[in-house]
mmCIF file of N, CA and C in Angstrom:
data_model
loop_
_atom_site.group_PDB
_atom_site.id
_atom_site.type_symbol
_atom_site.label_atom_id
_atom_site.label_comp_id
_atom_site.label_asym_id
_atom_site.label_seq_id
_atom_site.Cartn_x
_atom_site.Cartn_y
_atom_site.Cartn_z
ATOM 1 N N MET A 1 0.568 -1.279 0.254
ATOM 2 C CA MET A 1 0.509 -0.267 -0.370
ATOM 3 C C MET A 1 0.687 1.237 0.663
ATOM 4 N N ARG A 2 0.596 2.879 -0.562
ATOM 5 C CA ARG A 2 1.338 3.389 -1.180
ATOM 6 C C ARG A 2 2.018 3.943 0.073
ATOM 7 N N VAL A 3 0.795 3.716 0.843
ATOM 8 C CA VAL A 3 0.825 4.738 1.826
ATOM 9 C C VAL A 3 1.463 4.377 3.350
ATOM 10 N N VAL A 4 2.338 3.128 3.347
ATOM 11 C CA VAL A 4 2.940 2.772 4.163
ATOM 12 C C VAL A 4 3.989 2.246 3.518
ATOM 13 N N ALA A 5 4.314 2.201 2.699
ATOM 14 C CA ALA A 5 4.885 2.696 2.452
ATOM 15 C C ALA A 5 6.535 3.479 1.714
ATOM 16 N N ALA A 6 5.471 5.357 1.309
ATOM 17 C CA ALA A 6 5.776 6.529 2.026
ATOM 18 C C ALA A 6 6.186 6.462 3.243
ATOM 19 N N VAL A 7 5.707 6.284 5.093
ATOM 20 C CA VAL A 7 6.318 6.405 6.170
ATOM 21 C C VAL A 7 7.201 5.316 5.398
ATOM 22 N N GLU A 8 7.190 4.094 5.295
ATOM 23 C CA GLU A 8 8.748 3.115 5.996
ATOM 24 C C GLU A 8 9.659 3.538 4.792
ATOM 25 N N GLN A 9 9.821 3.777 4.011
ATOM 26 C CA GLN A 9 10.578 4.923 3.056
ATOM 27 C C GLN A 9 12.088 6.383 3.632
ATOM 28 N N GLY A 10 10.553 6.363 4.593
ATOM 29 C CA GLY A 10 10.955 7.452 5.890
ATOM 30 C C GLY A 10 11.628 8.416 5.135
ATOM 31 N N GLU A 11 11.247 9.218 4.111
ATOM 32 C CA GLU A 11 11.239 10.810 4.005
ATOM 33 C C GLU A 11 10.678 11.505 4.016
ATOM 34 N N LEU A 12 8.903 10.455 4.366
ATOM 35 C CA LEU A 12 7.688 11.157 4.878
ATOM 36 C C LEU A 12 7.150 11.225 6.429
ATOM 37 N N SER A 13 6.833 12.149 7.207
ATOM 38 C CA SER A 13 6.710 11.867 8.818
ATOM 39 C C SER A 13 4.617 11.640 8.520
ATOM 40 N N ILE A 14 4.664 10.163 9.229
ATOM 41 C CA ILE A 14 2.827 10.050 8.587
ATOM 42 C C ILE A 14 2.383 11.769 8.786
ATOM 43 N N SER A 15 2.583 12.991 9.723
ATOM 44 C CA SER A 15 1.737 14.029 9.330
ATOM 45 C C SER A 15 2.020 14.675 7.780
ATOM 46 N N GLU A 16 2.920 14.813 7.044
ATOM 47 C CA GLU A 16 3.509 14.824 6.121
ATOM 48 C C GLU A 16 2.333 13.292 4.851
ATOM 49 N N VAL A 17 2.520 12.622 5.055
ATOM 50 C CA VAL A 17 1.473 11.067 4.413
ATOM 51 C C VAL A 17 -0.043 11.730 4.217
ATOM 52 N N VAL A 18 -0.567 12.324 5.631
ATOM 53 C CA VAL A 18 -1.618 12.504 5.691
ATOM 54 C C VAL A 18 -2.405 14.106 5.399
ATOM 55 N N SER A 19 -1.336 14.339 4.291
ATOM 56 C CA SER A 19 -1.584 15.801 3.596
ATOM 57 C C SER A 19 -1.241 15.327 2.286
ATOM 58 N N LEU A 20 -0.392 13.898 2.119
ATOM 59 C CA LEU A 20 -0.472 13.607 0.863
ATOM 60 C C LEU A 20 -1.763 12.874 0.356
ATOM 61 N N PHE A 21 -2.013 12.121 0.724
ATOM 62 C CA PHE A 21 -2.807 10.872 0.456
ATOM 63 C C PHE A 21 -4.934 11.616 0.640
ATOM 64 N N ASN A 22 -4.238 12.892 1.709
ATOM 65 C CA ASN A 22 -5.765 13.268 2.091
ATOM 66 C C ASN A 22 -6.331 11.875 2.858
ATOM 67 N N VAL A 23 -5.922 11.092 3.961
ATOM 68 C CA VAL A 23 -6.383 10.053 4.764
ATOM 69 C C VAL A 23 -6.183 10.478 6.023
ATOM 70 N N GLY A 24 -6.836 9.525 6.913
ATOM 71 C CA GLY A 24 -6.690 10.252 8.234
ATOM 72 C C GLY A 24 -5.124 9.800 9.403
ATOM 73 N N ARG A 25 -5.288 10.482 10.133
ATOM 74 C CA ARG A 25 -3.539 10.106 10.691
ATOM 75 C C ARG A 25 -4.533 9.654 11.514
ATOM 76 N N THR A 26 -5.675 8.504 11.549
ATOM 77 C CA THR A 26 -5.638 7.323 12.521
ATOM 78 C C THR A 26 -5.466 5.978 11.203
ATOM 79 N N PHE A 27 -5.524 5.951 9.962
ATOM 80 C CA PHE A 27 -5.876 5.574 9.070
ATOM 81 C C PHE A 27 -4.521 4.863 9.044
ATOM 82 N N VAL A 28 -2.895 5.857 8.647
ATOM 83 C CA VAL A 28 -2.153 5.786 8.518
ATOM 84 C C VAL A 28 -2.111 5.115 9.802
ATOM 85 N N LYS A 29 -1.863 5.201 10.916
ATOM 86 C CA LYS A 29 -0.962 4.674 11.441
ATOM 87 C C LYS A 29 -2.113 2.576 12.258
ATOM 88 N N LYS A 30 -2.730 2.786 11.400
ATOM 89 C CA LYS A 30 -3.586 1.141 11.554
ATOM 90 C C LYS A 30 -3.433 0.710 10.875
ATOM 91 N N MET A 31 -2.472 1.235 9.132
ATOM 92 C CA MET A 31 -2.090 -0.039 8.036
ATOM 93 C C MET A 31 -0.790 -0.299 8.444
ATOM 94 N N LEU A 32 -0.494 1.058 9.502
ATOM 95 C CA LEU A 32 1.700 0.956 9.582
ATOM 96 C C LEU A 32 1.514 -0.236 10.730
ATOM 97 N N ARG A 33 0.394 -0.085 12.184
ATOM 98 C CA ARG A 33 -0.049 -1.656 12.712
ATOM 99 C C ARG A 33 -0.178 -3.077 12.244
ATOM 100 N N LEU A 34 -0.779 -2.634 11.007
ATOM 101 C CA LEU A 34 -1.444 -4.006 10.368
ATOM 102 C C LEU A 34 -0.339 -4.641 9.542
ATOM 103 N N HIS A 35 0.873 -3.604 8.882
ATOM 104 C CA HIS A 35 1.790 -3.825 8.390
ATOM 105 C C HIS A 35 2.999 -4.831 9.336
ATOM 106 N N ARG A 36 3.401 -4.363 9.788
ATOM 107 C CA ARG A 36 4.624 -4.098 10.757
ATOM 108 C C ARG A 36 4.192 -5.851 11.014
ATOM 109 N N ASN A 37 2.416 -5.637 12.056
ATOM 110 C CA ASN A 37 2.383 -7.226 12.100
ATOM 111 C C ASN A 37 2.305 -8.242 11.322
ATOM 112 N N GLY A 38 2.078 -8.311 10.328
ATOM 113 C CA GLY A 38 2.100 -8.925 9.008
ATOM 114 C C GLY A 38 0.699 -9.365 8.835
ATOM 115 N N ASP A 39 -0.533 -8.552 9.003
ATOM 116 C CA ASP A 39 -2.068 -8.818 8.764
ATOM 117 C C ASP A 39 -2.443 -8.348 7.278
ATOM 118 N N ASP A 40 -3.638 -8.864 7.139
ATOM 119 C CA ASP A 40 -3.707 -8.643 5.568
ATOM 120 C C ASP A 40 -4.520 -6.644 5.499
ATOM 121 N N MET A 41 -3.915 -6.369 4.700
ATOM 122 C CA MET A 41 -4.361 -4.513 4.944
ATOM 123 C C MET A 41 -5.484 -4.438 3.995
ATOM 124 N N ALA A 42 -6.200 -6.135 2.722
ATOM 125 C CA ALA A 42 -6.809 -5.385 1.778
ATOM 126 C C ALA A 42 -8.211 -5.140 2.821
ATOM 127 N N PRO A 43 -8.651 -4.272 1.767
ATOM 128 C CA PRO A 43 -10.279 -3.099 1.491
ATOM 129 C C PRO A 43 -11.324 -4.301 3.124
ATOM 130 N N ARG A 44 -11.759 -4.350 3.989
ATOM 131 C CA ARG A 44 -12.995 -4.459 4.911
ATOM 132 C C ARG A 44 -14.303 -3.740 4.357
ATOM 133 N N HIS A 45 -15.206 -4.729 4.536
ATOM 134 C CA HIS A 45 -16.474 -4.559 4.102
ATOM 135 C C HIS A 45 -16.917 -3.311 5.096
ATOM 136 N N GLY A 46 -17.261 -2.039 4.629
ATOM 137 C CA GLY A 46 -18.034 -1.429 5.768
ATOM 138 C C GLY A 46 -18.597 -0.787 5.680
ATOM 139 N N GLY A 47 -19.450 -1.425 6.143
ATOM 140 C CA GLY A 47 -21.167 -0.459 6.354
ATOM 141 C C GLY A 47 -21.686 -1.024 5.363
ATOM 142 N N GLY A 48 -22.428 0.092 4.228
ATOM 143 C CA GLY A 48 -23.375 -0.426 3.574
ATOM 144 C C GLY A 48 -24.303 -1.007 3.487
ATOM 145 N N PRO A 49 -25.510 -1.525 2.174
ATOM 146 C CA PRO A 49 -27.026 -2.866 2.486
ATOM 147 C C PRO A 49 -26.144 -3.955 2.839
ATOM 148 N N VAL A 50 -27.329 -4.076 3.537
ATOM 149 C CA VAL A 50 -27.238 -5.670 4.442
ATOM 150 C C VAL A 50 -27.416 -6.817 3.391
ATOM 151 N N PRO A 51 -26.686 -7.890 3.240
ATOM 152 C CA PRO A 51 -25.835 -8.855 2.582
ATOM 153 C C PRO A 51 -28.318 -9.141 1.784
ATOM 154 N N SER A 52 -29.109 -9.739 1.161
ATOM 155 C CA SER A 52 -29.630 -10.493 1.509
ATOM 156 C C SER A 52 -30.267 -11.876 0.510
ATOM 157 N N ILE A 53 -31.068 -12.072 0.853
ATOM 158 C CA ILE A 53 -31.096 -13.279 0.522
ATOM 159 C C ILE A 53 -31.899 -13.711 -1.082
ATOM 160 N N GLN A 54 -31.029 -14.123 -1.716
ATOM 161 C CA GLN A 54 -30.610 -14.816 -2.986
ATOM 162 C C GLN A 54 -32.242 -14.761 -3.529
ATOM 163 N N GLU A 55 -32.709 -15.594 -4.321
ATOM 164 C CA GLU A 55 -33.658 -15.951 -5.463
ATOM 165 C C GLU A 55 -33.890 -17.739 -5.466
ATOM 166 N N ALA A 56 -33.150 -18.310 -5.329
ATOM 167 C CA ALA A 56 -33.494 -19.728 -4.469
ATOM 168 C C ALA A 56 -33.778 -19.608 -3.724
ATOM 169 N N GLU A 57 -33.112 -19.396 -2.378
ATOM 170 C CA GLU A 57 -33.547 -19.118 -1.202
ATOM 171 C C GLU A 57 -34.284 -18.244 -0.562
ATOM 172 N N GLN A 58 -35.542 -17.140 -1.492
ATOM 173 C CA GLN A 58 -37.055 -16.580 -1.316
ATOM 174 C C GLN A 58 -37.573 -18.130 -1.899
ATOM 175 N N VAL A 59 -37.240 -19.227 -2.609
ATOM 176 C CA VAL A 59 -38.543 -19.987 -3.519
ATOM 177 C C VAL A 59 -38.197 -21.325 -2.135
ATOM 178 N N PHE A 60 -37.556 -21.228 -1.461
ATOM 179 C CA PHE A 60 -37.354 -21.902 -1.305
ATOM 180 C C PHE A 60 -38.540 -21.719 0.466
ATOM 181 N N LEU A 61 -38.052 -20.101 0.674
ATOM 182 C CA LEU A 61 -38.584 -20.092 1.831
ATOM 183 C C LEU A 61 -39.855 -19.884 2.051
ATOM 184 N N ARG A 62 -40.790 -19.700 0.549
ATOM 185 C CA ARG A 62 -42.072 -19.457 -0.199
ATOM 186 C C ARG A 62 -42.243 -21.559 0.382
ATOM 187 N N GLU A 63 -41.578 -22.130 -0.847
ATOM 188 C CA GLU A 63 -41.825 -23.343 -0.478
ATOM 189 C C GLU A 63 -42.148 -23.614 1.238
ATOM 190 N N GLN A 64 -41.532 -23.434 2.426
ATOM 191 C CA GLN A 64 -41.663 -23.661 3.525
ATOM 192 C C GLN A 64 -42.514 -22.363 3.897
ATOM 193 N N ILE A 65 -42.832 -22.126 3.911
ATOM 194 C CA ILE A 65 -44.036 -21.374 4.726
ATOM 195 C C ILE A 65 -45.495 -22.007 3.985
ATOM 196 N N ALA A 66 -45.176 -22.254 3.222
ATOM 197 C CA ALA A 66 -45.852 -22.930 2.212
ATOM 198 C C ALA A 66 -46.284 -24.067 2.870
ATOM 199 N N LYS A 67 -45.644 -25.511 3.550
ATOM 200 C CA LYS A 67 -45.390 -26.279 4.281
ATOM 201 C C LYS A 67 -45.844 -25.983 5.245
ATOM 202 N N GLN A 68 -45.586 -25.444 6.235
ATOM 203 C CA GLN A 68 -45.644 -24.973 7.883
ATOM 204 C C GLN A 68 -46.108 -22.750 8.050
ATOM 205 N N PRO A 69 -46.894 -23.015 7.720
ATOM 206 C CA PRO A 69 -47.134 -20.861 7.895
ATOM 207 C C PRO A 69 -47.062 -21.075 9.242
ATOM 208 N N ASP A 70 -46.714 -21.495 10.177
ATOM 209 C CA ASP A 70 -46.625 -21.636 12.305
ATOM 210 C C ASP A 70 -45.165 -21.183 11.799
ATOM 211 N N ALA A 71 -44.479 -21.619 11.057
ATOM 212 C CA ALA A 71 -43.228 -21.592 11.163
ATOM 213 C C ALA A 71 -42.221 -20.371 12.285
ATOM 214 N N SER A 72 -41.230 -20.306 12.683
ATOM 215 C CA SER A 72 -40.711 -19.273 14.121
ATOM 216 C C SER A 72 -39.679 -19.505 12.630
ATOM 217 N N LEU A 73 -39.164 -17.836 13.625
ATOM 218 C CA LEU A 73 -37.842 -17.322 12.756
ATOM 219 C C LEU A 73 -36.777 -18.203 12.431
ATOM 220 N N GLU A 74 -36.056 -18.951 13.964
ATOM 221 C CA GLU A 74 -35.778 -19.463 14.501
ATOM 222 C C GLU A 74 -35.586 -20.939 13.842
ATOM 223 N N GLU A 75 -36.321 -21.301 13.058
ATOM 224 C CA GLU A 75 -37.001 -22.932 12.784
ATOM 225 C C GLU A 75 -36.064 -22.341 10.773
ATOM 226 N N LEU A 76 -36.458 -20.963 10.507
ATOM 227 C CA LEU A 76 -36.615 -21.000 9.204
ATOM 228 C C LEU A 76 -35.252 -20.576 8.482
ATOM 229 N N LYS A 77 -34.297 -20.232 9.241
ATOM 230 C CA LYS A 77 -32.922 -19.975 9.692
ATOM 231 C C LYS A 77 -32.398 -21.689 9.644
ATOM 232 N N THR A 78 -32.830 -22.406 10.794
ATOM 233 C CA THR A 78 -31.924 -22.935 10.848
ATOM 234 C C THR A 78 -32.073 -24.447 10.072
ATOM 235 N N ALA A 79 -33.714 -23.548 8.931
ATOM 236 C CA ALA A 79 -33.708 -25.222 7.345
ATOM 237 C C ALA A 79 -32.775 -24.116 6.438
ATOM 238 N N LEU A 80 -32.900 -22.988 6.512
ATOM 239 C CA LEU A 80 -31.702 -22.861 5.282
ATOM 240 C C LEU A 80 -30.664 -23.348 5.298
ATOM 241 N N LEU A 81 -29.744 -23.115 6.741
ATOM 242 C CA LEU A 81 -29.277 -23.557 6.433
ATOM 243 C C LEU A 81 -28.791 -24.915 6.483
ATOM 244 N N ASP A 82 -29.453 -25.718 7.001
ATOM 245 C CA ASP A 82 -29.784 -27.673 7.085
ATOM 246 C C ASP A 82 -29.887 -27.832 5.317
ATOM 247 N N GLN A 83 -29.706 -27.345 4.862
ATOM 248 C CA GLN A 83 -31.226 -27.459 3.203
ATOM 249 C C GLN A 83 -29.883 -25.953 2.035
ATOM 250 N N GLN A 84 -30.048 -25.709 2.944
ATOM 251 C CA GLN A 84 -29.232 -24.167 1.505
ATOM 252 C C GLN A 84 -28.355 -25.148 2.071
ATOM 253 N N GLN A 85 -27.559 -24.269 2.710
ATOM 254 C CA GLN A 85 -26.244 -23.823 3.425
ATOM 255 C C GLN A 85 -26.333 -23.145 3.805
ATOM 256 N N ILE A 86 -26.897 -21.342 4.220
ATOM 257 C CA ILE A 86 -26.132 -20.351 3.887
ATOM 258 C C ILE A 86 -26.689 -20.122 5.158
ATOM 259 N N SER A 87 -26.624 -19.048 5.571
ATOM 260 C CA SER A 87 -26.400 -18.288 7.326
ATOM 261 C C SER A 87 -26.613 -17.687 7.399
ATOM 262 N N VAL A 88 -28.085 -17.073 7.963
ATOM 263 C CA VAL A 88 -28.298 -15.355 8.387
ATOM 264 C C VAL A 88 -29.089 -15.538 9.747
ATOM 265 N N SER A 89 -29.175 -14.383 9.849
ATOM 266 C CA SER A 89 -29.526 -13.945 10.414
ATOM 267 C C SER A 89 -31.173 -14.094 10.934
ATOM 268 N N LYS A 90 -31.278 -14.629 11.757
ATOM 269 C CA LYS A 90 -33.076 -14.198 12.259
ATOM 270 C C LYS A 90 -33.404 -12.097 12.034
ATOM 271 N N ALA A 91 -32.524 -11.582 12.164
ATOM 272 C CA ALA A 91 -33.648 -10.125 10.848
ATOM 273 C C ALA A 91 -32.864 -10.735 9.475
ATOM 274 N N THR A 92 -31.978 -11.380 8.949
ATOM 275 C CA THR A 92 -32.396 -11.188 7.678
ATOM 276 C C THR A 92 -33.431 -11.942 7.057
ATOM 277 N N VAL A 93 -33.405 -12.894 7.804
ATOM 278 C CA VAL A 93 -34.912 -14.543 7.917
ATOM 279 C C VAL A 93 -36.140 -13.242 7.833
ATOM 280 N N SER A 94 -35.904 -12.544 8.304
ATOM 281 C CA SER A 94 -37.220 -11.692 8.420
ATOM 282 C C SER A 94 -37.330 -10.824 6.863
ATOM 283 N N ARG A 95 -36.670 -9.421 6.686
ATOM 284 C CA ARG A 95 -36.398 -8.799 5.980
ATOM 285 C C ARG A 95 -36.905 -9.569 4.635
ATOM 286 N N ALA A 96 -36.884 -11.294 4.723
ATOM 287 C CA ALA A 96 -36.853 -12.155 3.732
ATOM 288 C C ALA A 96 -38.363 -11.945 3.177
ATOM 289 N N LEU A 97 -39.086 -12.509 4.245
ATOM 290 C CA LEU A 97 -39.618 -12.836 3.966
ATOM 291 C C LEU A 97 -40.409 -11.258 4.326
ATOM 292 N N LEU A 98 -40.501 -9.999 4.693
ATOM 293 C CA LEU A 98 -41.926 -9.065 4.638
ATOM 294 C C LEU A 98 -41.227 -8.424 3.070
ATOM 295 N N ALA A 99 -39.760 -8.777 2.642
ATOM 296 C CA ALA A 99 -39.757 -8.521 0.929
ATOM 297 C C ALA A 99 -40.511 -9.525 -0.021
ATOM 298 N N LEU A 100 -40.836 -11.105 0.382
ATOM 299 C CA LEU A 100 -41.400 -11.443 0.007
ATOM 300 C C LEU A 100 -43.352 -11.686 0.146
ATOM 301 N N ASN A 101 -42.978 -10.484 0.674
ATOM 302 C CA ASN A 101 -44.403 -10.436 0.397
ATOM 303 C C ASN A 101 -45.311 -10.796 1.678
ATOM 304 N N LEU A 102 -44.539 -12.354 3.027
ATOM 305 C CA LEU A 102 -45.054 -12.919 4.589
ATOM 306 C C LEU A 102 -44.704 -12.674 5.190
ATOM 307 N N PRO A 103 -45.303 -11.703 6.149
ATOM 308 C CA PRO A 103 -44.680 -10.923 7.177
ATOM 309 C C PRO A 103 -45.563 -11.724 8.203
ATOM 310 N N ARG A 104 -44.900 -11.871 9.331
ATOM 311 C CA ARG A 104 -44.481 -13.429 9.728
ATOM 312 C C ARG A 104 -45.963 -13.054 11.513
ATOM 313 N N LYS A 105 -47.125 -11.610 11.046
ATOM 314 C CA LYS A 105 -47.787 -11.078 11.880
ATOM 315 C C LYS A 105 -48.625 -12.483 12.011
ATOM 316 N N LYS A 106 -49.714 -12.992 12.123
ATOM 317 C CA LYS A 106 -50.487 -14.553 12.019
ATOM 318 C C LYS A 106 -51.432 -14.186 12.655
ATOM 319 N N ARG A 107 -52.437 -14.369 12.135
ATOM 320 C CA ARG A 107 -53.982 -14.053 12.384
ATOM 321 C C ARG A 107 -54.389 -15.483 12.628
ATOM 322 N N VAL A 108 -55.285 -15.134 14.160
ATOM 323 C CA VAL A 108 -55.954 -16.213 14.364
ATOM 324 C C VAL A 108 -57.348 -16.843 13.582
ATOM 325 N N PHE A 109 -57.149 -17.677 13.496
ATOM 326 C CA PHE A 109 -59.049 -17.438 12.561
ATOM 327 C C PHE A 109 -59.977 -17.929 13.715
ATOM 328 N N SER A 110 -60.421 -17.538 14.001
ATOM 329 C CA SER A 110 -61.335 -17.814 15.313
ATOM 330 C C SER A 110 -62.713 -18.288 14.153
ATOM 331 N N PRO A 111 -64.020 -19.025 14.770
ATOM 332 C CA PRO A 111 -65.535 -18.236 14.297
ATOM 333 C C PRO A 111 -66.389 -17.002 15.389
ATOM 334 N N ARG A 112 -67.314 -16.826 14.969
ATOM 335 C CA ARG A 112 -67.456 -15.838 15.644
ATOM 336 C C ARG A 112 -68.745 -15.941 16.079
ATOM 337 N N SER A 113 -68.395 -15.321 17.145
ATOM 338 C CA SER A 113 -68.961 -16.347 18.724
ATOM 339 C C SER A 113 -70.832 -15.588 18.423
ATOM 340 N N VAL A 114 -71.740 -16.135 19.199
ATOM 341 C CA VAL A 114 -73.037 -15.836 18.939
ATOM 342 C C VAL A 114 -73.910 -15.842 20.101
ATOM 343 N N THR A 115 -73.955 -14.596 20.314
ATOM 344 C CA THR A 115 -74.926 -13.915 20.636
ATOM 345 C C THR A 115 -75.716 -15.103 21.264
ATOM 346 N N LYS A 116 -76.955 -15.584 22.612
ATOM 347 C CA LYS A 116 -77.980 -16.429 23.043
ATOM 348 C C LYS A 116 -79.019 -15.880 22.514
ATOM 349 N N SER A 117 -79.545 -14.692 21.300
ATOM 350 C CA SER A 117 -80.101 -14.518 20.860
ATOM 351 C C SER A 117 -80.481 -15.243 19.301
ATOM 352 N N GLY A 118 -79.125 -14.978 19.050
ATOM 353 C CA GLY A 118 -78.719 -16.306 17.837
ATOM 354 C C GLY A 118 -78.163 -15.115 16.447
ATOM 355 N N GLU A 119 -77.090 -13.430 17.203
ATOM 356 C CA GLU A 119 -77.105 -12.832 16.349
ATOM 357 C C GLU A 119 -75.351 -13.004 16.691
ATOM 358 N N THR A 120 -74.594 -12.952 15.786
ATOM 359 C CA THR A 120 -72.707 -13.000 15.640
ATOM 360 C C THR A 120 -73.151 -11.246 16.147
ATOM 361 N N SER A 121 -71.572 -11.224 16.561
ATOM 362 C CA SER A 121 -71.142 -10.437 16.856
ATOM 363 C C SER A 121 -69.597 -9.903 16.271
ATOM 364 N N SER A 122 -69.129 -9.020 16.250
ATOM 365 C CA SER A 122 -68.397 -8.648 15.160
ATOM 366 C C SER A 122 -67.082 -8.238 17.025
ATOM 367 N N ALA A 123 -65.968 -8.224 16.726
ATOM 368 C CA ALA A 123 -64.986 -7.849 17.022
ATOM 369 C C ALA A 123 -64.032 -6.924 16.552
ATOM 370 N N ALA A 124 -64.003 -5.502 16.999
ATOM 371 C CA ALA A 124 -63.284 -4.854 16.445
ATOM 372 C C ALA A 124 -61.641 -4.800 17.094
#
């Protein structure tokens, strides 16, 4: 990396490298530390969009929900790992279900209650 090389050559100070490459002092120190420890200096994923479940896994989730509509997020997460070899968080499963218009909130279907006079009452 050019930042490390510039400091290691000894011709420029850290402050001069910061100005020359328009980077932060902390970044330069971090890169020097990684270099001296022999660690990888490759860029790491830093923020941005959260990886989503791919189309094949979306199809799988639809099939799982069709088979077992009351499956928990944990059960779906485990099924993805066991059968699709994909490890995701429960939050990722939840987001995927929302994207597929398969919300986790279940409605309880129960018959309407009947009053003594035979009229049906509806709960609001």
